[in-house]
PDB file of C-alpha atoms in Angstrom:
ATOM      1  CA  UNK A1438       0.000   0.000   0.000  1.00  0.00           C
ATOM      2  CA  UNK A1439       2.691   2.474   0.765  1.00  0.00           C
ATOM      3  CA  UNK A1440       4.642   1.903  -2.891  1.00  0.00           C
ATOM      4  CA  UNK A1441       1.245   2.243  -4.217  1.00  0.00           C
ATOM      5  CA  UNK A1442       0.526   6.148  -2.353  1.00  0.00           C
ATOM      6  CA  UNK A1443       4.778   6.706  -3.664  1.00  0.00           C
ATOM      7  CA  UNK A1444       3.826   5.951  -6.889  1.00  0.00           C
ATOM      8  CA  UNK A1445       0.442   7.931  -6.859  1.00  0.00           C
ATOM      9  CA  UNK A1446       2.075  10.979  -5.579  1.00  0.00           C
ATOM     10  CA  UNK A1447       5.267  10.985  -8.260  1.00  0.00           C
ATOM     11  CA  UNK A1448       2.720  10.356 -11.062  1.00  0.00           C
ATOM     12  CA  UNK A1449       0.625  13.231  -9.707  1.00  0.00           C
ATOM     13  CA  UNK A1450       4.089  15.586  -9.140  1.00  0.00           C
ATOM     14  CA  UNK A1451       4.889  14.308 -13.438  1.00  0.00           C
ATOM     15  CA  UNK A1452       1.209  15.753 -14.209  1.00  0.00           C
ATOM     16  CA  UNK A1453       2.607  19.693 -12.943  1.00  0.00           C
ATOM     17  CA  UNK A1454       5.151  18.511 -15.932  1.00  0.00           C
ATOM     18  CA  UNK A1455       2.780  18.492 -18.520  1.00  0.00           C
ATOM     19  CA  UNK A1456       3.494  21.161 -21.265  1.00  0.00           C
ATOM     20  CA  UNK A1457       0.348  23.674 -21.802  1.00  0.00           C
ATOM     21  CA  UNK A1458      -1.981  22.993 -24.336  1.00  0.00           C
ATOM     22  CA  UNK A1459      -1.814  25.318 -27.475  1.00  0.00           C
ATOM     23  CA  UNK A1460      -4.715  26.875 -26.912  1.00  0.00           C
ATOM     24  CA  UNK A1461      -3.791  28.083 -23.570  1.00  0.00           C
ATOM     25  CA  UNK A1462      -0.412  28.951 -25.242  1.00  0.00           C
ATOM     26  CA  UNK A1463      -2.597  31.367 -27.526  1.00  0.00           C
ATOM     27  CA  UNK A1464      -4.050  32.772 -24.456  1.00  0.00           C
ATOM     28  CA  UNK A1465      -1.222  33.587 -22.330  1.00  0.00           C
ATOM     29  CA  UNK A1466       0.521  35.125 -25.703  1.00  0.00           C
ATOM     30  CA  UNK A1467      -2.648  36.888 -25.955  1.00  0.00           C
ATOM     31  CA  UNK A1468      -2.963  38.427 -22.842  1.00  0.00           C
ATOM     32  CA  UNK A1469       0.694  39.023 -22.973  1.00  0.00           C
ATOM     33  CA  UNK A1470       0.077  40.744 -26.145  1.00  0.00           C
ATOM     34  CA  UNK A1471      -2.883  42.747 -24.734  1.00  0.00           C
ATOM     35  CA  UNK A1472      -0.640  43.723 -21.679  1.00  0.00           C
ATOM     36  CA  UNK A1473       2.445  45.465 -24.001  1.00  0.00           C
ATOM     37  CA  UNK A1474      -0.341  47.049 -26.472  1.00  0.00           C
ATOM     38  CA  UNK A1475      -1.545  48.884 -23.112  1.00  0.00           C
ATOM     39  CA  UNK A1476       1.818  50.022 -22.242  1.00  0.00           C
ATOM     40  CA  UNK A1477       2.475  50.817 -25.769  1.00  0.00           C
ATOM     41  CA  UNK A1478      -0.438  53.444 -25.831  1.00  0.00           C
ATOM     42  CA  UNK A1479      -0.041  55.045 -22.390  1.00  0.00           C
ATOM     43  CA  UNK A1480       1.180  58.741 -23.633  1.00  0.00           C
ATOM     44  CA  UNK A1481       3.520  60.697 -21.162  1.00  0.00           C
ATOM     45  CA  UNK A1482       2.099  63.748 -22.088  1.00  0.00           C
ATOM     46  CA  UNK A1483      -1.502  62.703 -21.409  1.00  0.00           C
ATOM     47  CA  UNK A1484      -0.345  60.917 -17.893  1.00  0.00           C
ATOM     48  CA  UNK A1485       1.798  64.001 -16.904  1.00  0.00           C
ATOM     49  CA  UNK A1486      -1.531  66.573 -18.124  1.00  0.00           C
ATOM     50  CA  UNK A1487      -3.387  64.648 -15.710  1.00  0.00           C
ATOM     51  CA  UNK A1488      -0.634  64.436 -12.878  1.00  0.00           C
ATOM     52  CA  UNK A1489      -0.537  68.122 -13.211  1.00  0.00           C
ATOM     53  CA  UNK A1490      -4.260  68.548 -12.904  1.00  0.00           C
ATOM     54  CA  UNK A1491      -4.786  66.200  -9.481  1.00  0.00           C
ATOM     55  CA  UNK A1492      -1.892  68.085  -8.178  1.00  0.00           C
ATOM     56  CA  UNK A1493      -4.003  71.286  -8.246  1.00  0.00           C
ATOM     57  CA  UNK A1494      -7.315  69.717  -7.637  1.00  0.00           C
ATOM     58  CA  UNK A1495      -5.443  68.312  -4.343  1.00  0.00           C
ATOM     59  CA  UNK A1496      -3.997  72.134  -3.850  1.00  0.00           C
ATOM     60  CA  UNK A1497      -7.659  73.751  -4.491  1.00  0.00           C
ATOM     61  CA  UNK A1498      -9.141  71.099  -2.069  1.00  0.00           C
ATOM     62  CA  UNK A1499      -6.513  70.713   0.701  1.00  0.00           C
ATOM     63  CA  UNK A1500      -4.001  73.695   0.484  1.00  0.00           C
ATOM     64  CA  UNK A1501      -3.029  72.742   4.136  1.00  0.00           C
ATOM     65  CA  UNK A1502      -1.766  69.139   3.062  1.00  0.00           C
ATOM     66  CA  UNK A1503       0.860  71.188   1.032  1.00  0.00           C
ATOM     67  CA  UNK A1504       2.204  74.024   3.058  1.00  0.00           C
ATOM     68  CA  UNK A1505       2.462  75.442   6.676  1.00  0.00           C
ATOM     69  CA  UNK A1506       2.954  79.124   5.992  1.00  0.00           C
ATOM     70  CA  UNK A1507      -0.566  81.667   5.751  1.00  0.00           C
ATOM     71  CA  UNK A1508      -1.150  82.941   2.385  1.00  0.00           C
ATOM     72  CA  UNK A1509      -2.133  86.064   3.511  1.00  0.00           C
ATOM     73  CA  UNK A1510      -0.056  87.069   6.557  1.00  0.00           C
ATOM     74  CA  UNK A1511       3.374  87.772   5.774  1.00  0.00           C
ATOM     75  CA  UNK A1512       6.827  87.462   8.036  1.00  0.00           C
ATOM     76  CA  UNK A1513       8.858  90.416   9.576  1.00  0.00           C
ATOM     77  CA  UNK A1514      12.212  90.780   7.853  1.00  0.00           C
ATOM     78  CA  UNK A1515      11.358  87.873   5.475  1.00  0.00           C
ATOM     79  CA  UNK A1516      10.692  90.480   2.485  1.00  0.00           C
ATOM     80  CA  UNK A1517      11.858  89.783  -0.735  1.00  0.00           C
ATOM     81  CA  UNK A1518      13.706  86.445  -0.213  1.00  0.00           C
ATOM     82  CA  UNK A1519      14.764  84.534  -2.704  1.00  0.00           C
ATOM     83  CA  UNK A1520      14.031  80.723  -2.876  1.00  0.00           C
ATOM     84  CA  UNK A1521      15.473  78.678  -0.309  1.00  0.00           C
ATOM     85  CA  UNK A1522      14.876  75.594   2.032  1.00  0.00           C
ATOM     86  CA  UNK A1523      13.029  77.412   3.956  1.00  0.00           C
ATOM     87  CA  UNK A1524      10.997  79.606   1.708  1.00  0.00           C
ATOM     88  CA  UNK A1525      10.817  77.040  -1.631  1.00  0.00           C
ATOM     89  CA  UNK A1526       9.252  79.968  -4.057  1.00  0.00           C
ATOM     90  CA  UNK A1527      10.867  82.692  -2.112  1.00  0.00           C
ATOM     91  CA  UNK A1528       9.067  85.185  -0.724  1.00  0.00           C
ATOM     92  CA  UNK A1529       7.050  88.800  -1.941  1.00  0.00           C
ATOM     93  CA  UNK A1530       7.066  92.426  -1.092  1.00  0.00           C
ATOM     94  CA  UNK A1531       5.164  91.524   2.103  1.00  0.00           C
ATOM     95  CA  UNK A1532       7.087  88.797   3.361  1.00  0.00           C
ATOM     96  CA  UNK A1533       4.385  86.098   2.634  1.00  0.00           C
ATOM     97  CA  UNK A1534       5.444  82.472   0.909  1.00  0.00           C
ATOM     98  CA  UNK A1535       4.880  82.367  -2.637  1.00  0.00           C
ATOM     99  CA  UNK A1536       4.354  78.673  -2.378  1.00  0.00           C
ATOM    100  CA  UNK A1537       1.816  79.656   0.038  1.00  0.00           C
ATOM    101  CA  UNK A1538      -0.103  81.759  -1.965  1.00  0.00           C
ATOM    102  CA  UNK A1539       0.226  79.821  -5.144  1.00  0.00           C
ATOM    103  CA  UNK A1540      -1.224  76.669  -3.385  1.00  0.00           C
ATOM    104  CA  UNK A1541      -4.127  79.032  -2.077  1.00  0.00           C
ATOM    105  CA  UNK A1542      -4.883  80.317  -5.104  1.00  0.00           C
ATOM    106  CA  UNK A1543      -5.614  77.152  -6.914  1.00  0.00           C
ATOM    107  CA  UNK A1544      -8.586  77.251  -4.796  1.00  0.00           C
ATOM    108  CA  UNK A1545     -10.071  80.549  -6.125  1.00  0.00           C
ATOM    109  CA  UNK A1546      -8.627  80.375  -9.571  1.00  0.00           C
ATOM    110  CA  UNK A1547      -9.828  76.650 -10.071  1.00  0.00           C
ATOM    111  CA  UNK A1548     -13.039  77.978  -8.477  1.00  0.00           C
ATOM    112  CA  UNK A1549     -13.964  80.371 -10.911  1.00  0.00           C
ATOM    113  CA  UNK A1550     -12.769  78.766 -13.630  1.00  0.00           C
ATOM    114  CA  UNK A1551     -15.610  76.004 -13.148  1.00  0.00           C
ATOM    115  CA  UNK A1552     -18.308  78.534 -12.117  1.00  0.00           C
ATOM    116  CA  UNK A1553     -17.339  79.345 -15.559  1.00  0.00           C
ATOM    117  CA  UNK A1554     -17.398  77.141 -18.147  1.00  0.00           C
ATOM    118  CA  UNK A1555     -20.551  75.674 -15.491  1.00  0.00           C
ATOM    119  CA  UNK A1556     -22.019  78.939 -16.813  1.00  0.00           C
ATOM    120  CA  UNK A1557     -21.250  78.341 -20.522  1.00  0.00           C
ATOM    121  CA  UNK A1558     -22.128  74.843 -20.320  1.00  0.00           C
ATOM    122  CA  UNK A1559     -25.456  74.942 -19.076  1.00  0.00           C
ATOM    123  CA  UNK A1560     -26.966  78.283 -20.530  1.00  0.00           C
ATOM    124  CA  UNK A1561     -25.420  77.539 -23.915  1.00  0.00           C
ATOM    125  CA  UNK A1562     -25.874  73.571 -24.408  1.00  0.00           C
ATOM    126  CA  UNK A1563     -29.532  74.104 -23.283  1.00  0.00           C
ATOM    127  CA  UNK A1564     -30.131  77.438 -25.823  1.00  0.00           C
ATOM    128  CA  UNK A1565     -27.897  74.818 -28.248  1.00  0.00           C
ATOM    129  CA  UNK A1566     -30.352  72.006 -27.825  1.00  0.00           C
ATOM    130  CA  UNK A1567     -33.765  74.039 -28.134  1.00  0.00           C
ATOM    131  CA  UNK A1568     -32.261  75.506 -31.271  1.00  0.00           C
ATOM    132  CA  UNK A1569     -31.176  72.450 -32.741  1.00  0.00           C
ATOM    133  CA  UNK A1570     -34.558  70.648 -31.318  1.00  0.00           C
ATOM    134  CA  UNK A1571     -36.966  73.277 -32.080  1.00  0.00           C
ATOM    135  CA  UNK A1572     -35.675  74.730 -35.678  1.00  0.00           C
ATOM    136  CA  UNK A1573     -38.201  77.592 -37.446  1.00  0.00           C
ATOM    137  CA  UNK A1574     -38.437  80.516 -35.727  1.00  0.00           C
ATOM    138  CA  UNK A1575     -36.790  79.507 -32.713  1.00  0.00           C
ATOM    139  CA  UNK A1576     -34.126  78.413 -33.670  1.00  0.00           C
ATOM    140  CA  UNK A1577     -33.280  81.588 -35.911  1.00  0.00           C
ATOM    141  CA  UNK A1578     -33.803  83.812 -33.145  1.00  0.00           C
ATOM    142  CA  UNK A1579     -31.334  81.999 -30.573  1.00  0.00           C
ATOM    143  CA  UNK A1580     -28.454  81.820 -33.299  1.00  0.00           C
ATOM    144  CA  UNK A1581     -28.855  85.299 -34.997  1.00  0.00           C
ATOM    145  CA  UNK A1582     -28.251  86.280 -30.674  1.00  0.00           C
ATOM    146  CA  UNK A1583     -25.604  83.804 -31.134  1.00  0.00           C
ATOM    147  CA  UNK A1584     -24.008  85.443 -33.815  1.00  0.00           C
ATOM    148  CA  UNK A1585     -24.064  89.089 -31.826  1.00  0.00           C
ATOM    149  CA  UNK A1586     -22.610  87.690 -28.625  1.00  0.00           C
ATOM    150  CA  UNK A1587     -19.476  86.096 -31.165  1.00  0.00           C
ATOM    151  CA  UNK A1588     -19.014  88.950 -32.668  1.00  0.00           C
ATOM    152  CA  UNK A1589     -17.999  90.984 -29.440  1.00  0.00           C
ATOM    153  CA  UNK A1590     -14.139  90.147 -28.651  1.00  0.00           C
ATOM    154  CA  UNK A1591     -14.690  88.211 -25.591  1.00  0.00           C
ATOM    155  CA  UNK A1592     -12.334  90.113 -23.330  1.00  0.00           C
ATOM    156  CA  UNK A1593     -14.117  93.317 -23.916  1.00  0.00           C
ATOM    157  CA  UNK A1594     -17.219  91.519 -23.189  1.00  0.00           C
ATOM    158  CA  UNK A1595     -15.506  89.959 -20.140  1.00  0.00           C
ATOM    159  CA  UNK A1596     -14.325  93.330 -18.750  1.00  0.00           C
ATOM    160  CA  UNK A1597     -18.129  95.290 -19.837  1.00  0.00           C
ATOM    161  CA  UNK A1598     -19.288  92.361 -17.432  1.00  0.00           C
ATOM    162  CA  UNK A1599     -17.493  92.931 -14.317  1.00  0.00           C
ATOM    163  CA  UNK A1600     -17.890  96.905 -14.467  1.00  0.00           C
ATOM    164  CA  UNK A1601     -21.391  95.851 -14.924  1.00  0.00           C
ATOM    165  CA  UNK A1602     -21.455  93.387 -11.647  1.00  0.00           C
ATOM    166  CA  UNK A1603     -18.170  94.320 -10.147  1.00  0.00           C
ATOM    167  CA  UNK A1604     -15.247  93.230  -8.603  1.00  0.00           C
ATOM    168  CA  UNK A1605     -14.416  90.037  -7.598  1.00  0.00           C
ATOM    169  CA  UNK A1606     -13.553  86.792  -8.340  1.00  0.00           C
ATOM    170  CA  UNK A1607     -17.241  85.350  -8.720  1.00  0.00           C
ATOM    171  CA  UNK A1608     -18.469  87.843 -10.750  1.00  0.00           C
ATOM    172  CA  UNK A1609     -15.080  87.766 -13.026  1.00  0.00           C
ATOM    173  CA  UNK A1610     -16.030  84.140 -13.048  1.00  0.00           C
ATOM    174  CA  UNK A1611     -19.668  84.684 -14.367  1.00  0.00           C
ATOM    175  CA  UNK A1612     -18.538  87.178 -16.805  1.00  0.00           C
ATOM    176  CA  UNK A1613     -16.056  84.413 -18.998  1.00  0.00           C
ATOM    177  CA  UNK A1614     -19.359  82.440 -17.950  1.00  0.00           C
ATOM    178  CA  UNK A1615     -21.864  84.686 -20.069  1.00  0.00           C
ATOM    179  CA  UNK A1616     -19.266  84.868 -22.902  1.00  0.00           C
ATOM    180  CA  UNK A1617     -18.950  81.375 -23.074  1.00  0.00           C
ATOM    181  CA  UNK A1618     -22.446  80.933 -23.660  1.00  0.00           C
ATOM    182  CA  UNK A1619     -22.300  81.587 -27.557  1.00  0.00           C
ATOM    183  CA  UNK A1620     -19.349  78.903 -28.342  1.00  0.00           C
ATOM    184  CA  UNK A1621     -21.112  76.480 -26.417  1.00  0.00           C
ATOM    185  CA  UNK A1622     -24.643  77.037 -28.280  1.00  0.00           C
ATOM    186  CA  UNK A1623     -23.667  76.905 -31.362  1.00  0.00           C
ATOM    187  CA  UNK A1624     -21.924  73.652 -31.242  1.00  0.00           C
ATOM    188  CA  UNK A1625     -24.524  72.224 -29.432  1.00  0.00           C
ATOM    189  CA  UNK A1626     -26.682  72.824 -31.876  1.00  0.00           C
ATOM    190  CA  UNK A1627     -24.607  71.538 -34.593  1.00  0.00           C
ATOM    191  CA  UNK A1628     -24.421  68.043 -32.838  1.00  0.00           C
ATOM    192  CA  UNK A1629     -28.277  68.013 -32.449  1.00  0.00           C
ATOM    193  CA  UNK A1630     -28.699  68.806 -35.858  1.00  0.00           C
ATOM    194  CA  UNK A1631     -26.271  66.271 -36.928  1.00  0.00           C
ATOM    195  CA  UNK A1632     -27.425  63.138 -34.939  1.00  0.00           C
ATOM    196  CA  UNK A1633     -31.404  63.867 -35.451  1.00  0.00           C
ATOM    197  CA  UNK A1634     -30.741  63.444 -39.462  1.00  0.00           C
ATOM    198  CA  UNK A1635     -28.561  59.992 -38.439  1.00  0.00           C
ATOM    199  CA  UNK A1636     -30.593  56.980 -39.643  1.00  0.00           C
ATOM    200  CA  UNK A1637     -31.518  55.356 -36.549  1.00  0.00           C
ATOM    201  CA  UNK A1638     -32.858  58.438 -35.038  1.00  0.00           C
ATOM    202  CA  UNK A1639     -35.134  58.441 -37.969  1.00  0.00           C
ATOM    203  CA  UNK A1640     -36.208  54.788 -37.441  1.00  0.00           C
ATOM    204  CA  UNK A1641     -36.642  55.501 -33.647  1.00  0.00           C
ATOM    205  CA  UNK A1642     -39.313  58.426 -35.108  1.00  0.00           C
ATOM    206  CA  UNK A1643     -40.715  55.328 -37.597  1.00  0.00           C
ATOM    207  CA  UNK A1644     -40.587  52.925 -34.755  1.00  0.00           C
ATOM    208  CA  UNK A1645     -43.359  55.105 -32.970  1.00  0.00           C
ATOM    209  CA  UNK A1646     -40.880  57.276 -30.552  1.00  0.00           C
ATOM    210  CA  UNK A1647     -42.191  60.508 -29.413  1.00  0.00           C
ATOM    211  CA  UNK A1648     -39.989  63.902 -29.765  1.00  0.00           C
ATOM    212  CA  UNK A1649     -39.491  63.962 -26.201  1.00  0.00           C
ATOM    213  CA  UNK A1650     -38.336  60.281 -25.563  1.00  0.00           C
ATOM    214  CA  UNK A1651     -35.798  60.082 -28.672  1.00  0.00           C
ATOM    215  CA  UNK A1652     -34.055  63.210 -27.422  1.00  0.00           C
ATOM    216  CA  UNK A1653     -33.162  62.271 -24.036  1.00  0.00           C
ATOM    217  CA  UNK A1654     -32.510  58.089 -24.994  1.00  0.00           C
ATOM    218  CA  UNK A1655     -30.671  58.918 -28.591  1.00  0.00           C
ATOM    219  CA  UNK A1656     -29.992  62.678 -29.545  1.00  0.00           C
ATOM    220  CA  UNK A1657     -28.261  63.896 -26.092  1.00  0.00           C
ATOM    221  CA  UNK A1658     -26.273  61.287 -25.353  1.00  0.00           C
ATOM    222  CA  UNK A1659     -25.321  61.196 -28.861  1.00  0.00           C
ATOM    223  CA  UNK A1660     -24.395  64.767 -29.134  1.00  0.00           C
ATOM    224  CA  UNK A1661     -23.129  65.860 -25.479  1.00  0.00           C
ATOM    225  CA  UNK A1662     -20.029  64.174 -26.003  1.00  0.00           C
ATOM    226  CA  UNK A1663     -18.548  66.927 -28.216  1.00  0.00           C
ATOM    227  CA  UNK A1664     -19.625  69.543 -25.506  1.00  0.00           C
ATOM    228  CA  UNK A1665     -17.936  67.761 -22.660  1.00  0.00           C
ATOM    229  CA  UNK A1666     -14.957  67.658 -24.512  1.00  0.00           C
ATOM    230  CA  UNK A1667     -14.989  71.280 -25.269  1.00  0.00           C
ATOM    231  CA  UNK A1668     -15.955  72.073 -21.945  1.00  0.00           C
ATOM    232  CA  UNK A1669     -12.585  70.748 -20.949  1.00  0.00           C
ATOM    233  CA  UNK A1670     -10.740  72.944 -23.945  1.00  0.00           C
ATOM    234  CA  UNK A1671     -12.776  75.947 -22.238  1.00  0.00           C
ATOM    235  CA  UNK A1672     -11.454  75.024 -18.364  1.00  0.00           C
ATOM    236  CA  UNK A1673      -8.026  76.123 -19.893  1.00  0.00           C
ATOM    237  CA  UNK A1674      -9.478  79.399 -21.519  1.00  0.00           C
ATOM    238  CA  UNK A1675     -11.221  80.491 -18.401  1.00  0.00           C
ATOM    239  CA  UNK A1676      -8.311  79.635 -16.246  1.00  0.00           C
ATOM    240  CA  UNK A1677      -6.433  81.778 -18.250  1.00  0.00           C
ATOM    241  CA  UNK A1678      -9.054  85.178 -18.612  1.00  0.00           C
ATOM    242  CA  UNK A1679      -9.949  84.628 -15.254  1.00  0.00           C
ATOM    243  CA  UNK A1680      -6.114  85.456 -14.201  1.00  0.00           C
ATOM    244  CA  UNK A1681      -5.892  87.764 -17.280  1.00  0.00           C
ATOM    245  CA  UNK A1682      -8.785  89.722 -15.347  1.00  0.00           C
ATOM    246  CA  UNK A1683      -6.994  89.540 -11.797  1.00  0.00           C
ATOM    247  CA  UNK A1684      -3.901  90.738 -13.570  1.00  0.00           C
ATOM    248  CA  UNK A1685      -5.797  93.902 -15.012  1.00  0.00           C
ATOM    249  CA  UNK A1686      -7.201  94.559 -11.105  1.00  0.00           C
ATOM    250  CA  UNK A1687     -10.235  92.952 -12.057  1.00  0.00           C
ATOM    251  CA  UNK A1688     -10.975  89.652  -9.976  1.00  0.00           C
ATOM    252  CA  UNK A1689     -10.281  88.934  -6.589  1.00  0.00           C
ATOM    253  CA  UNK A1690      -9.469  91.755  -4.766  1.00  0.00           C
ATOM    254  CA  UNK A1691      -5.695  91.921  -2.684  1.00  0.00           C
ATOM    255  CA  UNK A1692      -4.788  90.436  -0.159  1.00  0.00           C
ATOM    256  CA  UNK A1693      -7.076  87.450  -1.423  1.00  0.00           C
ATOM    257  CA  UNK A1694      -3.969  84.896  -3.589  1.00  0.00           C
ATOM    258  CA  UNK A1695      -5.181  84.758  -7.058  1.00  0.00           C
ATOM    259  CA  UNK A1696      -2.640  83.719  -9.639  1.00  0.00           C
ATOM    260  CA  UNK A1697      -3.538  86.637 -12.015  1.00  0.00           C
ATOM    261  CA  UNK A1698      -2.604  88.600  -8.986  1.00  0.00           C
ATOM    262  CA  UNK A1699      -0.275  87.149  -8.340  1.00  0.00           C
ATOM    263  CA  UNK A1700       1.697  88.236 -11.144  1.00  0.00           C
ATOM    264  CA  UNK A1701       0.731  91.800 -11.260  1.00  0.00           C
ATOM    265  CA  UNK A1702       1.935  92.046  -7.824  1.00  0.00           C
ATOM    266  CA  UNK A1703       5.130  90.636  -8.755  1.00  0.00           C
ATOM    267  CA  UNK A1704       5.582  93.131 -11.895  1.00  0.00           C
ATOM    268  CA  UNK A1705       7.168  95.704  -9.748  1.00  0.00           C
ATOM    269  CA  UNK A1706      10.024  93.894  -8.224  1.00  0.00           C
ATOM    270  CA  UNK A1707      10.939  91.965 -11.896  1.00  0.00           C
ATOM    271  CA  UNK A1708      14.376  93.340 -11.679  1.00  0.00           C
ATOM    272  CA  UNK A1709      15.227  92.368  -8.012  1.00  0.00           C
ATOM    273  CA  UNK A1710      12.611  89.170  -7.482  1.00  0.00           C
ATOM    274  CA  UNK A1711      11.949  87.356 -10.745  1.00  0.00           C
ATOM    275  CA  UNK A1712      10.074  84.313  -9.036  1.00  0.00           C
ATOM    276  CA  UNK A1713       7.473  86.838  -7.892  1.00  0.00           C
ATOM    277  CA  UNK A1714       6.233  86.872 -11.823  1.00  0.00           C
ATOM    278  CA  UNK A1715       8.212  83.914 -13.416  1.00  0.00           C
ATOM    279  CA  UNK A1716       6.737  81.165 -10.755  1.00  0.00           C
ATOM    280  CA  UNK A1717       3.018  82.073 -10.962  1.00  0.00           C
ATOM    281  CA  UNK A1718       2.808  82.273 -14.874  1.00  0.00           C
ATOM    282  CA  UNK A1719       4.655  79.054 -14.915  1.00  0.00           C
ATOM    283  CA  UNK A1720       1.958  77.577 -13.059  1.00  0.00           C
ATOM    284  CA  UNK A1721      -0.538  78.718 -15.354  1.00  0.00           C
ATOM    285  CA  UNK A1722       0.986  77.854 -18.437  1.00  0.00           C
ATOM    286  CA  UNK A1723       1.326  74.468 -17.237  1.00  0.00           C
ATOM    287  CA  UNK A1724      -2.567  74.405 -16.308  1.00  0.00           C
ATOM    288  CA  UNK A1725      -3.567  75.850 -19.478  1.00  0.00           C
ATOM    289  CA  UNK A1726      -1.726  73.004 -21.458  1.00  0.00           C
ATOM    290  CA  UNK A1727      -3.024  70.350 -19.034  1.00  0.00           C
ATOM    291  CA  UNK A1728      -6.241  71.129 -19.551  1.00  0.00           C
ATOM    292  CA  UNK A1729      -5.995  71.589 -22.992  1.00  0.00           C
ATOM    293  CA  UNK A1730      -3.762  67.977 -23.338  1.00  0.00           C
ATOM    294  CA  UNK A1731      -6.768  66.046 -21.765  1.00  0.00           C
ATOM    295  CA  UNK A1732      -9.726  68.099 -24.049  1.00  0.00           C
ATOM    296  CA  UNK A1733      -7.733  66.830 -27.405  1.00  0.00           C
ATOM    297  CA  UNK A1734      -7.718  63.356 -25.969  1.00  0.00           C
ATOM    298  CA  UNK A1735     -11.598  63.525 -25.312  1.00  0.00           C
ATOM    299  CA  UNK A1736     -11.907  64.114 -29.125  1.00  0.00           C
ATOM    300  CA  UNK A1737      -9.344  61.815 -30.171  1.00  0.00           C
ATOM    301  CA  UNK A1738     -11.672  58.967 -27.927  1.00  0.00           C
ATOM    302  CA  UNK A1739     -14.777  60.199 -29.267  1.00  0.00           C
ATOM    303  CA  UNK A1740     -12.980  59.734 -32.567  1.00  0.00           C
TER     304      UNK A1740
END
């Protein structure tokens, strides 16, 4: 009995031998396959967009996690100092981190710059989807205001705005907001109109659909895709008047950290404290690319 249980377990230990068939052959060299296609597509750029972006998300949201010093308060003596271990950025006219303030302005710039393209996105994609829906009369009376608000440069517009409302980094925000609205509608509408002639939107009308039910289960899903993606092109852009605005005196008012503000403040002290300008338009630069990065690979996916 006991040569019998040797024998049993050395034929069982020569199974483990057994070469793989070829079809799981195919499979591992499959997956394998599948494995080095996915490393072969991952784009540095894209990653290193998106790295950027988290990093100020994470500043907006938790500017604590990332720095001890007040963004508003500055330090006796401490005026002026160029970067160091202590002071990473350096320091401004006032003594106060420009690390600090940097981090703390993510929060406000960030902030307006989703009030708006929130702004564009919603009054423009819904006058973009009545138009497109609606055609006749309606529709040539949203587009023809359309055409009015495009033809006004958008910083002008922008700047009308704020005098209008005033000062401040909310209203700056709903200004880019309101001149938003026109890109938005008008390629809005040119997605409705483009999916509602698409055959099976036709045979969903032949099948017995109503108006209302093929919009929201075949038209907008089919045609919001393009907006999102835009949307993300327009972050960028309103990141970028928003600080244009601060830089002008225009948004947030001082001491509040705003990165258009932040370089105007620095403007002064260019000769003597470079980092006060160089630093902050860095940072936006790099935001404005991000942004942009991730909006061309929407498209490209959509694509």
């Amino acid at each position: 009995m006991t040569s019998l249980n040797t024998i049993g377990r050395s034929l069982l230990r020569d199974d483990t031998d057994i070469p793989a068939s070829p079809s799981q052959v195919l499979r591992r060299a499959s997956s394998g396959g599948r494995w080095l296609k996915v490393i072969r597509d991952i784009q540095p750029g894209l990653v290193l967009s998106w790295f950027i972006m988290a990093v100020v998300m994470l500043w907006a949201l938790f500017p604590q996690w990332f720095t001890s010093y007040s963004a508003t308060v500055g330090v006796a003596r401490q005026q002026l100092r160029a970067p160091s271990a202590e002071h990473w950025l350096g320091t401004d006219a006032l003594g106060r981190d420009l690390l600090a303030r940097i981090i703390y302005g993510a929060g406000n710039s960030l902030t307006g710059a989703f009030v708006a393209v929130g702004v564009g996105l919603l009054v423009g994609t819904t006058l973009g989807i009545i138009a497109g829906s609606a055609r006749g009369r309606i529709d040539g009376a949203i587009m023809r205001s359309v055409d009015v608000l495009l033809s006004i440069p958008q910083l002008l517009l922008s700047l009308s705005i704020v005098i209008l409302l005033g000062f401040g980094i909310v209203n700056a925000a709903i200004a880019v907001g309101i001149t938003s609205i026109a890109s938005f509608a008008r390629l809005a509408r040119s997605e409705v109109v483009r999916v509602r002639a698409s055959d099976y939107v036709e045979a969903a009308f032949g099948s017995g659909g109503t108006f209302s039910r093929v919009l929201l289960r075949h038209i907008l899903p089919n045609s919001l895709t393009s907006v999102i993606a835009f949307a993300a092109l327009q972050l960028g852009w309103a990141i970028l008047t928003i600080s244009t605005l601060g830089f002008l005196g225009y948004g947030a008012p001082p001491p509040t950290p705003e990165w258009g503000l932040l370089i105007a403040e620095g403007r002064n002290y260019l000769a003597r404290a470079w980092w006060l300008t160089t630093v902050p338009g860095i940072v936006v630069i790099l935001v404005v690319l991000s942004a942009n990065r991730i909006s061309q690979s929407f498209g490209r996916a959509r694509a």
